[in-house]
């Protein structure tokens, strides 16, 4: 058995069930070996799309996931998606064939590329050690929540693996939950007891059912309001005290309530400038506590008054063990009434700026929220538009929203939705893109059609790079480099086998209603010609902070 086959079969035996990639000569045999051993392979049309699909699948499913790449350009094509995964600490194993011949045109510094973007670099060095090294790379990806690049030199792949595939391969385990120091947990309990207006902000480290339940219980006891970072959106869905997302996407009421807190606790949340609006959401005199199982996370983005190293669920339960009566805290009748009346963005009044030619994105988003089934999984691209779907479209839980925005690259949204859709086949997948990102990732429309995904792709089409238009336009800068002639994206989608509709007014959305009510035999693209006179509120906040 060749090393390529042994490595592929061993990874599947260790629990890898899903592989994404684009196959070339260098990764042909290892990919086919994984398929023969029972893994599902999804061929993307571009390695960048494959990388983001793998990232989104791993985030949404929590299962060991592999990205398989050709040497040289296969890796460099995938690098943006790998960077996003690495910055997001996505447990992902990247298998990349490697050309080591001194004068090969495919030879690049693959190890150096991985390290440059924050991934862990590893290499299969010999036939004897190949299987063990591959399993160690997978184990590190899972146990350390890291994106690991495993280089597979072409010459080594062709050698015979002397031991074949062991019969007793164990599935790698995630990191062991970190037990908090009782003294620190006690200090957190003291802060909560002293707080009159506590707010919890949960992040990626709280995205488990156990953590959610523990936080809900602790919040109920102390009268805390509940918010999340964008990547954990939906975690507290169903709670009457949920503020939804903290930060740039926060509703006016949520922003006011968070700013009014006298204690903000970040639970598995980095409290970045995006989550705190560059600190503006931390009110004067408010205390800040941070709970994380990674001690290097504390104070990375802002100073904190108390740092507790520990697993979110275990820390929340330990902090709740101290005796004490249930308190009202921030959960007053006035706050309850305000949240019921205008707690959601879609409940905030606005003046519709739509015209016969262009629809207001707020009106579009509110209508789609009503039309699309509640059981959905949403992937959002980056750009001026992205606040509207991220804030107006509701999600059923924390697995209903996949937000690949750590690197803030446009062009990842469609592939994000594909990966999330494959991880949650029980939900309607929804990709929301700008026209720039849609055209960057258009090749993956073929992947949607080929996989038979009943996906809705919504394009906020303002015929330009809206972030730049609205950032530089007010200064009188020429905008020819960031605006484009109108593109008929509906026609493009039909060429890929989609049903498609162009939306200029609310009445045009009847076609979306008909698609939802029908058999959904083909995916649907909505080319929404959106108004473009004003920049998004969240982007104005972001630029103001720089």
XYZ file of C-alpha atoms in Angstrom:
546
model
C 0.000 0.000 0.000
C 1.403 3.375 -1.012
C 1.831 6.111 1.565
C -0.866 8.229 -0.094
C -3.419 5.466 0.300
C -2.338 4.604 3.843
C -2.611 8.213 4.979
C -6.046 8.646 3.421
C -7.426 5.444 4.883
C -5.946 6.148 8.316
C -7.570 9.575 8.505
C -10.982 8.126 7.735
C -10.432 5.422 10.330
C -9.721 8.248 12.795
C -13.123 9.795 12.168
C -12.800 12.014 9.110
C -16.073 11.738 7.234
C -16.040 14.866 5.090
C -13.403 16.072 2.638
C -13.447 19.154 0.415
C -11.030 20.077 -2.301
C -9.994 20.304 -5.908
C -8.126 17.241 -7.137
C -4.912 17.426 -9.131
C -2.173 14.927 -9.743
C -0.548 15.521 -6.358
C -3.603 14.815 -4.196
C -5.388 12.371 -6.504
C -4.451 9.161 -4.694
C -4.854 10.381 -1.111
C -8.280 11.846 -1.911
C -9.479 8.690 -3.649
C -8.233 6.641 -0.705
C -10.383 8.674 1.678
C -13.394 8.237 -0.589
C -12.782 4.481 -0.872
C -12.592 4.284 2.924
C -16.027 5.893 3.279
C -15.494 9.664 3.444
C -17.651 11.999 1.404
C -15.710 14.191 -1.005
C -17.114 17.470 -2.281
C -15.323 18.860 -5.301
C -15.359 22.628 -5.389
C -14.718 24.641 -8.538
C -11.914 26.639 -6.925
C -9.581 25.793 -4.055
C -10.556 29.013 -2.307
C -14.167 27.858 -2.259
C -13.127 24.402 -1.063
C -11.203 25.898 1.859
C -14.141 27.999 3.010
C -16.588 25.112 2.600
C -14.342 22.984 4.807
C -14.056 25.780 7.362
C -17.826 26.310 7.514
C -18.547 22.589 7.659
C -16.114 22.088 10.539
C -17.554 25.042 12.465
C -21.156 23.970 12.013
C -20.773 20.209 12.455
C -17.967 20.047 14.994
C -16.673 16.993 13.139
C -13.093 16.317 11.942
C -12.845 17.793 8.442
C -10.173 17.659 5.736
C -9.278 20.014 2.899
C -7.362 18.243 0.109
C -5.134 20.291 -2.224
C -2.725 19.958 -5.109
C 0.839 21.121 -4.556
C 1.905 24.724 -5.175
C -0.963 26.611 -6.829
C -3.544 24.351 -5.214
C -2.368 25.628 -1.857
C -1.883 29.236 -2.876
C -5.372 29.346 -4.416
C -6.792 28.188 -1.073
C -4.763 30.522 1.095
C -7.440 33.136 1.847
C -9.855 30.478 3.075
C -7.105 28.849 5.125
C -6.252 32.225 6.652
C -9.887 32.724 7.684
C -9.973 29.265 9.264
C -6.664 29.816 11.070
C -7.711 33.194 12.469
C -10.983 31.653 13.647
C -9.222 28.716 15.318
C -11.245 26.261 13.229
C -10.172 22.640 13.811
C -9.286 21.755 10.213
C -6.700 19.491 8.608
C -5.332 20.726 5.284
C -3.666 18.001 3.228
C -1.432 19.572 0.604
C 0.752 17.675 -1.793
C 4.256 19.141 -1.804
C 6.820 19.406 -4.577
C 10.300 19.127 -3.099
C 12.394 18.697 -6.272
C 14.771 21.705 -6.328
C 13.764 22.952 -9.776
C 10.060 22.045 -9.803
C 7.853 24.897 -10.975
C 5.380 23.785 -8.280
C 7.846 24.279 -5.455
C 6.991 27.064 -2.985
C 7.617 27.480 0.723
C 4.443 25.734 1.840
C 5.524 25.533 5.459
C 6.344 29.231 5.475
C 3.008 30.062 3.850
C 1.118 28.155 6.554
C 2.948 29.864 9.375
C 2.564 33.274 7.765
C -1.236 33.056 7.982
C -1.389 31.565 11.469
C -1.825 27.881 10.612
C 0.260 25.101 12.120
C 2.689 23.492 9.685
C 3.559 19.776 9.664
C 5.081 17.374 7.157
C 5.141 13.669 6.368
C 8.862 12.948 6.407
C 9.112 9.234 5.636
C 7.093 6.189 4.648
C 7.713 4.594 8.043
C 6.291 7.541 9.960
C 3.644 8.720 7.485
C 0.528 7.327 9.151
C 1.583 8.356 12.639
C 2.463 11.858 11.444
C -0.860 12.250 9.649
C -2.803 11.109 12.706
C -0.779 13.425 14.923
C -1.614 16.352 12.646
C -5.321 15.528 12.804
C -5.106 15.100 16.564
C -3.466 18.475 16.976
C -6.097 20.183 14.827
C -8.874 18.759 17.000
C -7.233 18.973 20.433
C -5.823 22.478 20.010
C -8.603 23.891 17.829
C -6.105 24.832 15.145
C -5.918 24.755 11.383
C -3.053 22.402 10.555
C -1.356 22.141 7.155
C 0.125 18.688 6.575
C 2.518 18.675 3.631
C 2.649 15.380 1.697
C 5.846 15.323 -0.387
C 5.236 13.756 -3.776
C 8.167 11.384 -3.539
C 7.118 10.070 -0.124
C 3.537 9.549 -1.288
C 4.737 7.038 -3.875
C 6.689 4.916 -1.405
C 5.280 1.792 0.202
C 3.936 2.212 3.733
C 5.532 -0.725 5.543
C 2.892 -1.090 8.233
C -0.164 -0.270 6.170
C -3.058 1.066 8.250
C -3.244 0.032 11.922
C -6.410 -1.707 13.036
C -6.870 0.230 16.268
C -6.895 3.904 15.301
C -8.556 6.129 17.895
C -10.708 9.127 17.087
C -8.993 12.317 18.296
C -10.621 14.135 21.166
C -11.180 17.826 21.570
C -9.484 19.838 24.291
C -10.171 18.790 27.849
C -12.441 21.279 29.616
C -10.397 23.610 31.804
C -11.569 23.687 35.412
C -11.523 27.267 36.716
C -9.566 28.243 39.784
C -12.117 28.307 42.642
C -10.750 31.622 43.933
C -11.162 33.316 40.546
C -14.631 31.828 40.097
C -15.481 33.175 43.541
C -14.299 36.648 42.534
C -16.569 36.452 39.499
C -19.474 35.453 41.759
C -18.716 38.478 43.949
C -18.778 40.793 40.927
C -22.123 39.346 39.871
C -23.539 39.747 43.380
C -22.488 43.400 43.423
C -23.788 44.212 39.949
C -27.087 45.966 39.447
C -27.125 45.862 35.636
C -25.075 42.869 34.423
C -24.765 41.908 30.765
C -23.351 38.609 29.484
C -21.673 38.564 26.055
C -21.119 35.008 24.829
C -18.719 34.159 22.016
C -17.338 31.192 20.115
C -16.221 29.477 23.320
C -19.814 29.335 24.572
C -21.328 27.656 21.508
C -22.336 24.408 23.211
C -25.686 23.343 24.672
C -24.086 22.848 28.085
C -22.543 26.317 28.102
C -25.782 27.913 26.922
C -27.814 26.230 29.659
C -25.294 27.151 32.346
C -25.237 30.782 31.226
C -29.026 30.972 31.082
C -29.238 29.632 34.630
C -26.592 32.031 35.958
C -28.158 34.976 34.124
C -31.591 34.128 35.523
C -30.178 34.172 39.025
C -28.439 37.537 38.699
C -30.878 39.292 36.376
C -28.378 39.575 33.539
C -29.233 40.512 29.970
C -27.856 38.228 27.257
C -25.916 39.132 24.132
C -23.505 37.349 21.804
C -20.674 38.133 19.458
C -21.548 37.693 15.785
C -20.102 34.164 15.569
C -22.359 32.980 18.408
C -25.513 34.650 17.133
C -28.635 32.660 17.992
C -27.207 31.116 21.175
C -29.883 32.721 23.368
C -32.722 32.564 20.857
C -36.005 32.192 22.708
C -34.986 34.092 25.833
C -37.060 37.185 26.503
C -33.885 38.829 27.809
C -31.789 38.314 24.698
C -30.261 41.420 23.101
C -29.119 39.408 20.067
C -25.712 40.589 18.794
C -23.422 42.984 20.632
C -21.213 45.360 18.662
C -21.612 46.900 15.248
C -24.747 44.906 14.460
C -26.438 45.720 17.790
C -29.857 47.336 17.617
C -30.173 50.843 19.098
C -31.907 49.436 22.175
C -29.310 46.697 22.636
C -26.496 49.227 22.322
C -28.118 51.478 24.922
C -28.655 48.615 27.361
C -25.126 47.239 26.975
C -23.663 50.719 27.429
C -25.783 51.079 30.573
C -24.395 47.918 32.164
C -22.297 48.188 35.305
C -20.766 44.750 34.654
C -19.995 43.152 31.295
C -18.868 39.516 31.303
C -17.358 38.042 28.154
C -17.882 34.286 28.072
C -15.554 32.605 25.556
C -15.595 35.948 23.790
C -12.558 38.023 22.822
C -14.356 41.361 23.293
C -12.867 42.670 20.052
C -13.378 46.139 18.671
C -16.192 44.729 16.529
C -18.008 43.279 19.563
C -17.598 46.403 21.712
C -17.771 49.072 18.964
C -14.147 49.906 19.691
C -14.943 50.136 23.385
C -17.905 52.500 22.996
C -20.317 49.878 24.364
C -18.412 49.641 27.645
C -19.953 52.403 29.718
C -18.043 54.713 32.051
C -17.308 52.935 35.316
C -18.444 49.522 34.083
C -16.443 46.539 35.308
C -15.335 44.000 32.707
C -14.709 40.301 33.332
C -13.540 37.759 30.778
C -13.821 33.965 30.925
C -11.763 31.913 28.475
C -9.944 28.596 28.463
C -7.018 30.259 26.657
C -5.089 32.526 29.050
C -3.501 34.386 26.122
C -6.942 35.763 25.222
C -7.185 38.056 28.226
C -6.736 41.725 27.519
C -5.841 41.068 23.899
C -8.330 43.666 22.695
C -9.169 45.642 25.810
C -8.204 45.717 29.511
C -10.294 43.584 31.865
C -10.865 43.873 35.588
C -11.069 40.117 36.141
C -9.712 37.264 34.035
C -10.890 33.733 34.740
C -9.145 30.876 32.968
C -11.678 28.120 32.536
C -14.248 26.345 30.415
C -17.368 28.484 30.009
C -19.843 25.902 31.252
C -17.747 24.866 34.256
C -16.967 28.437 35.206
C -20.599 29.503 34.989
C -21.718 26.597 37.145
C -18.992 27.169 39.723
C -19.763 30.902 39.880
C -23.388 30.012 40.525
C -22.724 27.716 43.467
C -22.350 30.486 46.019
C -25.505 30.962 48.134
C -27.769 33.875 47.359
C -31.303 34.781 46.420
C -32.464 35.347 42.861
C -32.088 39.028 41.956
C -33.924 41.354 39.563
C -30.745 42.965 38.278
C -31.242 44.400 34.803
C -34.506 42.536 34.240
C -36.957 45.258 35.154
C -40.491 45.624 33.794
C -39.395 48.671 31.786
C -36.568 46.738 30.121
C -38.902 43.833 29.405
C -41.428 46.136 27.743
C -38.754 47.831 25.660
C -37.320 44.511 24.466
C -40.773 43.228 23.540
C -41.558 46.390 21.558
C -38.272 47.175 19.826
C -35.736 44.572 20.779
C -35.234 43.407 17.194
C -33.860 45.500 14.365
C -36.915 44.709 12.271
C -39.084 46.387 14.926
C -37.196 49.697 14.673
C -39.176 52.219 12.542
C -37.495 53.590 9.424
C -38.371 55.611 6.348
C -38.406 53.293 3.350
C -36.067 54.727 0.704
C -37.058 52.325 -2.052
C -37.781 53.491 -5.590
C -39.390 51.780 -8.592
C -35.867 50.684 -9.581
C -34.261 49.779 -6.248
C -35.492 48.174 -3.033
C -34.498 49.343 0.446
C -32.294 46.579 1.963
C -34.175 46.861 5.246
C -37.463 46.193 3.488
C -35.861 43.342 1.568
C -34.467 41.744 4.717
C -37.661 42.079 6.724
C -39.703 40.545 3.916
C -37.268 37.648 3.462
C -37.339 36.980 7.195
C -41.093 36.509 6.898
C -40.973 34.472 3.685
C -38.151 32.011 4.366
C -38.714 29.027 6.675
C -37.596 29.558 10.269
C -35.374 26.462 10.176
C -32.528 27.977 8.198
C -28.750 28.156 8.137
C -27.314 31.446 6.907
C -23.913 32.241 5.451
C -23.057 35.914 4.971
C -20.344 37.460 2.821
C -18.433 40.607 3.757
C -19.241 44.118 2.599
C -21.307 47.218 3.231
C -24.515 45.162 2.955
C -23.748 42.481 5.525
C -25.309 44.135 8.562
C -28.820 43.821 7.182
C -28.954 40.025 6.841
C -26.852 39.599 9.980
C -29.261 41.673 12.036
C -32.662 41.328 10.305
C -32.730 37.622 9.391
C -33.511 35.535 12.452
C -31.782 32.213 13.097
C -33.054 29.235 15.091
C -29.925 28.784 17.221
C -26.145 29.214 17.225
C -25.831 26.645 14.425
C -28.076 28.673 12.150
C -25.536 31.398 11.419
C -22.067 30.811 9.966
C -19.952 33.958 10.011
C -16.591 33.625 8.260
C -15.401 37.166 8.928
C -12.208 36.903 11.006
C -10.124 37.905 7.967
C -12.926 40.029 6.499
C -12.408 38.909 2.932
C -15.188 39.284 0.414
C -16.006 36.326 -1.795
C -16.368 33.679 0.936
C -20.121 33.875 1.543
C -21.399 31.374 -1.017
C -18.845 28.733 -0.071
C -19.631 29.384 3.604
C -23.291 28.621 2.997
C -22.424 25.444 1.074
C -20.280 24.089 3.888
C -22.876 24.960 6.509
C -25.653 23.456 4.372
C -23.854 20.120 4.155
C -23.415 20.118 7.932
C -27.116 20.916 8.487
C -29.080 19.198 5.690
C -32.233 19.553 7.794
C -32.308 23.321 7.270
C -32.839 25.646 4.345
C -29.457 27.101 3.374
C -29.397 30.834 2.700
C -26.373 32.657 1.269
C -26.463 36.440 1.436
C -23.870 38.191 -0.712
C -22.930 41.523 -2.186
C -22.535 41.760 -5.936
C -18.744 41.916 -5.604
C -18.550 38.773 -3.476
C -21.127 37.007 -5.634
C -19.042 37.507 -8.753
C -15.834 36.506 -6.957
C -17.369 33.213 -5.850
C -19.668 32.615 -8.835
C -17.898 29.397 -9.813
C -19.408 27.717 -6.756
C -22.917 28.271 -8.096
C -22.090 25.147 -10.074
C -21.306 23.331 -6.812
C -24.689 24.311 -5.375
C -26.475 23.024 -8.456
C -24.360 19.870 -8.715
C -24.967 18.939 -5.070
C -28.700 19.518 -5.435
C -28.802 21.949 -2.505
C -32.178 23.730 -2.160
C -30.366 26.976 -1.490
C -31.535 30.567 -1.645
C -28.778 32.948 -2.744
C -29.651 36.585 -2.079
C -27.425 39.198 -3.716
C -27.535 42.783 -2.455
C -26.619 44.310 -5.793
C -25.587 47.955 -5.702
C -23.221 47.656 -8.672
C -20.136 48.521 -6.690
C -17.973 47.967 -3.665
C -20.314 49.748 -1.307
C -17.929 49.972 1.633
C -15.448 51.970 -0.408
C -18.134 54.010 -2.152
C -19.568 55.205 1.149
C -16.237 55.603 2.899
C -14.504 57.692 0.249
C -17.472 59.234 -1.566
C -18.287 61.864 1.085
C -14.742 63.202 0.737
C -15.330 63.922 -2.943
C -13.029 61.135 -4.125
C -13.428 59.723 -7.625
C -15.282 56.398 -7.420
C -14.714 54.995 -10.909
C -12.465 52.263 -9.509
C -15.162 50.897 -7.188
C -18.362 51.232 -9.259
C -19.446 49.079 -12.188
C -22.104 48.861 -14.909
C -25.254 47.008 -13.927
C -24.847 43.232 -14.060
C -27.717 40.813 -14.644
C -26.828 38.289 -11.961
C -30.164 36.533 -12.419
C -29.112 35.655 -15.980
C -25.747 34.410 -14.705
C -27.503 32.167 -12.197
C -29.849 30.721 -14.809
C -26.795 29.728 -16.787
C -25.734 27.596 -13.838
C -29.143 25.905 -13.610
C -30.732 28.120 -10.944
C -34.165 29.597 -10.857
C -33.693 33.336 -10.571
C -35.623 36.518 -9.960
C -34.686 40.181 -10.179
C -36.104 42.169 -7.284
C -36.569 45.925 -7.526
C -39.738 46.361 -5.461
C -41.408 44.395 -2.634
C -43.923 43.028 -5.122
C -41.161 41.170 -6.949
C -40.653 39.004 -3.869
C -43.806 37.070 -4.757
C -41.544 34.885 -6.867
C -39.555 33.978 -3.753
C -42.773 33.070 -1.929
C -43.758 30.840 -4.846
C -40.364 29.106 -4.784
C -40.602 28.461 -1.039
C -44.107 27.059 -1.442
C -43.131 24.907 -4.413
C -41.025 21.797 -4.870
C -37.643 23.606 -4.848
C -36.247 21.387 -7.574
C -33.578 23.961 -8.393
C -31.790 26.495 -6.178
C -32.939 30.106 -6.299
C -30.922 33.293 -6.779
C -32.449 36.634 -5.872
C -30.748 39.511 -7.685
C -31.902 42.350 -5.432
C -31.214 45.786 -6.858
C -30.793 47.637 -3.565
C -30.736 51.344 -2.834
C -27.247 52.783 -2.603
C -27.542 56.378 -1.442
C -26.357 55.705 2.110
C -23.759 53.529 3.753
C -24.743 50.951 6.339
C -24.955 52.130 9.940
C -22.541 49.479 11.190
C -19.864 50.453 8.659
C -20.074 54.080 9.675
C -19.456 52.956 13.264
C -16.525 50.808 12.161
C -14.841 53.567 10.164
C -15.439 56.032 12.985
C -13.393 53.782 15.241
C -10.289 53.906 13.033
